[in-house]
């Protein structure tokens, strides 16, 4: 199969070749094929297909479009795979003509004869890319591809001028008319005309190009065009070089993979064959992320753009204040005799800039430490490019030099796999796929870490990947597997160079971050670890962010790469006392416990509140402006909960352990995953057992029972509810006991239905005794629901409607949403499908509004079934699609089952 974008959008299959219609389907396929093998987010697809103003209902239309691509366009010869947040076109890169074109062009420079590869690449073009497709994205793609084709034609022309100059003239003439300011095109056409014996036309074309440059830009021709003109004037003599052409680039990385988007951004920073000003581009990112490799990859691929040479300097060992000392070496490489190099720094800078005037030179400044270090070395002449790599952001250069800033992050999973495959061979990875995935995960997709491990495996071809993966897993917080004798490839040395210039307080904060159990943490958690005011921690975190040791993100959140966190922990163990580290750990746990309880009060105000001890001095606490902010905090921090409980247990802080689990439990019960809830609550229960705290034990059993109920393990749920009830009997806590009887009734109705109603009535009585009107109304709704199960529909409807009115008056949206769901269930059983649909919709609205996502998805499934019973298949499909999206948000496998049902229903239509 071949997906063609270099012309009208077409798909060439084994059985047929034809255009892709309508335009929406063609645009969606093109957007996916543009990034074949990579996930394209739903938002990106919507923007590429519909533009900036995405119409209402576009998401549902997109689902239909993707279905058509799978079924009608690809027809089994490729796949569009749903991934969290987007879609992935699962085809080989060679199955898309754009990818094939780029691959052929990139391979050509290394080939003994580039011409056949370039011929094959250019033969893929069938006209204007994405012919006739509307929209800003399609126009940008056409513009970018036109530039790539022009560069490829130029490379081909340089190769073919001595062989078939007439063909080169034919190919270049229309391009030269289209790009009259492109000097490299003009120079290549002059050379080809002269080689074809059409010297008079060559001279005329030079004169025309010179006049255009003067009229449009006010400049004289550059080096390449002047050189072509001299060749003409010498009547066939070879052009002579009047200056030295340096070629200082170090060898590029063999087996370079990925970074297509970043390479495109670098290319965009150097667009135009003779721009009106010099370009500066700074690549920044964490240590070991591959900044130098990317810079050298782009530099080697684009040497032809800089016919006057390439300069290179490694600034990692150069004093930031004395970087101008590099200038004598640069001047010597440019042909300036040592005797002509001034002693004065400013005079050196002036001479350097003068020598570069009217030249097209690439200057690569590797591993710069500060903006001031590179300013004297910037190439300021039009047509030059200075390419900088740095661990720091160098944002000052964007202000003073108009630099383009390219941030580099770790590799995507697919590219990390390709990096290992390039060094070890795909067959070796395919033989042990799970071990390969574990190696990638343990290396955190950091290119240097992956390269270190790959080098070891390449030396030992007999060494199983599983053995190395197991070693990495055992040393989870240890950098020893990444140690080496060469400081350039030893992770500790590489990380150390990034932290060497930090102020003392920033370095202390960085060390403390090693004590956090996860890669993401709020700024207030970092402040608690370091016992700093949040504002002071923000200033220091910004310093770490500029040095790419952490990533300071929106909502005051920090991200620390796992290996950098391991390095921070090592530094903390070396520099800080055990007492200091224990105190920091206690402050962190206090932060999470008090903040989680604050979030619980905002999100679930009707929930009982435990008694907390005062937090340690220096521990911060979050203050939430509203429910949305608190829910976002819960969602961001809940993944760290198992590790926090392990830390509390190891420190002997059992009270923290069970209270932390309780403080997160309501949020997690509404979202899952239920297996993780079980693991968390079992740790909490063990802590409560060690404390001998019966109330805490009962609460843990309650949470465990609810998780078993969600997993459909009714017998286990009943057992834990009953154990919790037994623990409560002597505690004089009627409200808590009522919750347990209510939960027990839900599980019992599936295993011993005749006992369920009695427990609901018992719960209602206990809630009334405790003065809990919300709980009493919830129990009343449950009573109605259970009555409906035994066919008492009129009384069931009365109970549920009364519960709904009470819960609405009390402002308890979650309970009201469940009541509307129960009312809809009863109405459906009575045959009133229209009213049932309205009640289900109201239930979904309320449940989603209070972030009760799992019941909302379940209700949408029932809504779809009701629509189907009423004969409205389209509405049923819409409800099920919304349910699948809800399950996707939760990461629940039920999403696939719902989509299977959608597919089966669509086939029957």
Short mmCIF file of N, CA, C and O in Angstrom, two decimals, residues 1-5 8-21 25-26 29-30 33 69 72-75 77-78 89 95 126:
data_model
loop_
_atom_site.label_atom_id
_atom_site.label_comp_id
_atom_site.label_asym_id
_atom_site.label_seq_id
_atom_site.Cartn_x
_atom_site.Cartn_y
_atom_site.Cartn_z
N UNK A 1 0.84 -1.20 0.00
CA UNK A 1 0.00 0.00 0.00
C UNK A 1 0.87 1.25 0.00
O UNK A 1 1.94 1.27 0.62
N UNK A 2 0.40 2.29 -0.70
CA UNK A 2 1.10 3.57 -0.70
C UNK A 2 0.07 4.69 -0.57
O UNK A 2 -0.87 4.77 -1.35
N UNK A 3 0.25 5.52 0.44
CA UNK A 3 -0.60 6.70 0.64
C UNK A 3 0.10 7.88 -0.02
O UNK A 3 1.23 8.22 0.34
N UNK A 4 -0.54 8.49 -1.01
CA UNK A 4 0.07 9.54 -1.81
C UNK A 4 -0.45 10.91 -1.37
O UNK A 4 -1.66 11.15 -1.43
N UNK A 5 0.46 11.77 -0.93
CA UNK A 5 0.12 13.14 -0.57
C UNK A 5 0.77 14.14 -1.52
O UNK A 5 0.40 15.32 -1.53
N UNK A 8 -2.72 14.98 -5.72
CA UNK A 8 -4.02 14.68 -5.11
C UNK A 8 -3.87 13.54 -4.10
O UNK A 8 -3.08 12.62 -4.31
N UNK A 9 -4.64 13.60 -3.01
CA UNK A 9 -4.55 12.55 -2.00
C UNK A 9 -5.16 11.27 -2.56
O UNK A 9 -6.35 11.23 -2.92
N UNK A 10 -4.34 10.23 -2.66
CA UNK A 10 -4.77 8.95 -3.20
C UNK A 10 -4.21 7.83 -2.33
O UNK A 10 -3.24 8.02 -1.60
N UNK A 11 -4.83 6.67 -2.43
CA UNK A 11 -4.32 5.46 -1.78
C UNK A 11 -4.18 4.38 -2.84
O UNK A 11 -5.14 4.07 -3.56
N UNK A 12 -2.97 3.86 -2.94
CA UNK A 12 -2.68 2.77 -3.88
C UNK A 12 -2.68 1.46 -3.10
O UNK A 12 -1.79 1.22 -2.28
N UNK A 13 -3.71 0.65 -3.33
CA UNK A 13 -3.83 -0.64 -2.64
C UNK A 13 -3.55 -1.76 -3.62
O UNK A 13 -3.45 -1.56 -4.83
N UNK A 14 -3.47 -2.98 -3.10
CA UNK A 14 -3.20 -4.12 -3.97
C UNK A 14 -4.34 -4.34 -4.97
O UNK A 14 -4.11 -4.82 -6.07
N UNK A 15 -5.56 -3.95 -4.59
CA UNK A 15 -6.70 -4.21 -5.45
C UNK A 15 -7.10 -3.01 -6.30
O UNK A 15 -7.72 -3.15 -7.35
N UNK A 16 -6.75 -1.80 -5.87
CA UNK A 16 -7.17 -0.62 -6.63
C UNK A 16 -6.36 0.60 -6.20
O UNK A 16 -5.76 0.60 -5.13
N UNK A 17 -6.38 1.63 -7.05
CA UNK A 17 -5.80 2.92 -6.73
C UNK A 17 -6.84 3.98 -7.04
O UNK A 17 -7.45 3.94 -8.12
N UNK A 18 -7.05 4.89 -6.10
CA UNK A 18 -8.05 5.91 -6.36
C UNK A 18 -7.94 7.07 -5.41
O UNK A 18 -7.26 6.99 -4.37
N UNK A 19 -8.61 8.17 -5.76
CA UNK A 19 -8.58 9.36 -4.89
C UNK A 19 -9.37 9.12 -3.61
O UNK A 19 -10.26 8.27 -3.55
N UNK A 20 -9.02 9.88 -2.59
CA UNK A 20 -9.73 9.80 -1.31
C UNK A 20 -10.73 10.95 -1.25
O UNK A 20 -10.36 12.12 -1.40
N UNK A 21 -11.97 10.63 -1.06
CA UNK A 21 -13.04 11.61 -1.00
C UNK A 21 -13.94 11.29 0.18
O UNK A 21 -14.00 10.15 0.63
N UNK A 25 -12.39 13.54 4.76
CA UNK A 25 -11.72 12.25 4.90
C UNK A 25 -10.29 12.35 4.39
O UNK A 25 -9.34 11.84 5.00
N UNK A 26 -10.11 13.04 3.24
CA UNK A 26 -8.76 13.19 2.68
C UNK A 26 -7.86 13.98 3.62
O UNK A 26 -6.69 13.64 3.82
N UNK A 29 -6.97 11.77 6.67
CA UNK A 29 -5.95 10.77 6.31
C UNK A 29 -4.59 11.45 6.13
O UNK A 29 -3.56 10.93 6.59
N UNK A 30 -4.58 12.61 5.47
CA UNK A 30 -3.31 13.32 5.27
C UNK A 30 -2.69 13.72 6.60
O UNK A 30 -1.47 13.60 6.79
N UNK A 33 -1.27 10.58 8.09
CA UNK A 33 -0.12 10.07 7.32
C UNK A 33 1.08 10.98 7.46
O UNK A 33 2.23 10.52 7.40
N UNK A 69 -12.08 5.88 7.16
CA UNK A 69 -10.70 5.64 6.74
C UNK A 69 -10.35 4.17 6.98
O UNK A 69 -9.75 3.51 6.11
N UNK A 72 -13.17 1.96 4.52
CA UNK A 72 -13.28 2.16 3.07
C UNK A 72 -11.94 2.51 2.41
O UNK A 72 -11.69 2.10 1.28
N UNK A 73 -11.11 3.29 3.12
CA UNK A 73 -9.88 3.78 2.48
C UNK A 73 -8.75 2.76 2.62
O UNK A 73 -8.13 2.34 1.64
N UNK A 74 -8.48 2.36 3.87
CA UNK A 74 -7.37 1.42 4.10
C UNK A 74 -7.79 -0.02 3.82
O UNK A 74 -6.99 -0.82 3.33
N UNK A 75 -9.02 -0.33 4.17
CA UNK A 75 -9.59 -1.65 3.85
C UNK A 75 -8.69 -2.81 4.27
O UNK A 75 -8.44 -3.74 3.53
N UNK A 77 -5.43 -2.84 4.81
CA UNK A 77 -4.01 -2.81 4.45
C UNK A 77 -3.22 -1.84 5.32
O UNK A 77 -2.04 -1.59 5.10
N UNK A 78 -3.87 -1.25 6.28
CA UNK A 78 -3.25 -0.37 7.27
C UNK A 78 -4.27 -0.21 8.38
O UNK A 78 -5.42 -0.64 8.26
N UNK A 89 -1.76 6.33 12.88
CA UNK A 89 -1.80 5.57 11.64
C UNK A 89 -0.67 4.54 11.69
O UNK A 89 0.51 4.89 11.63
N UNK A 95 5.20 3.52 3.50
CA UNK A 95 3.86 3.45 2.93
C UNK A 95 3.26 4.83 2.69
O UNK A 95 2.13 4.93 2.23
N UNK A 126 3.59 14.21 -8.06
CA UNK A 126 2.61 14.11 -9.14
C UNK A 126 1.88 15.44 -9.35
O UNK A 126 0.88 15.49 -10.06
#
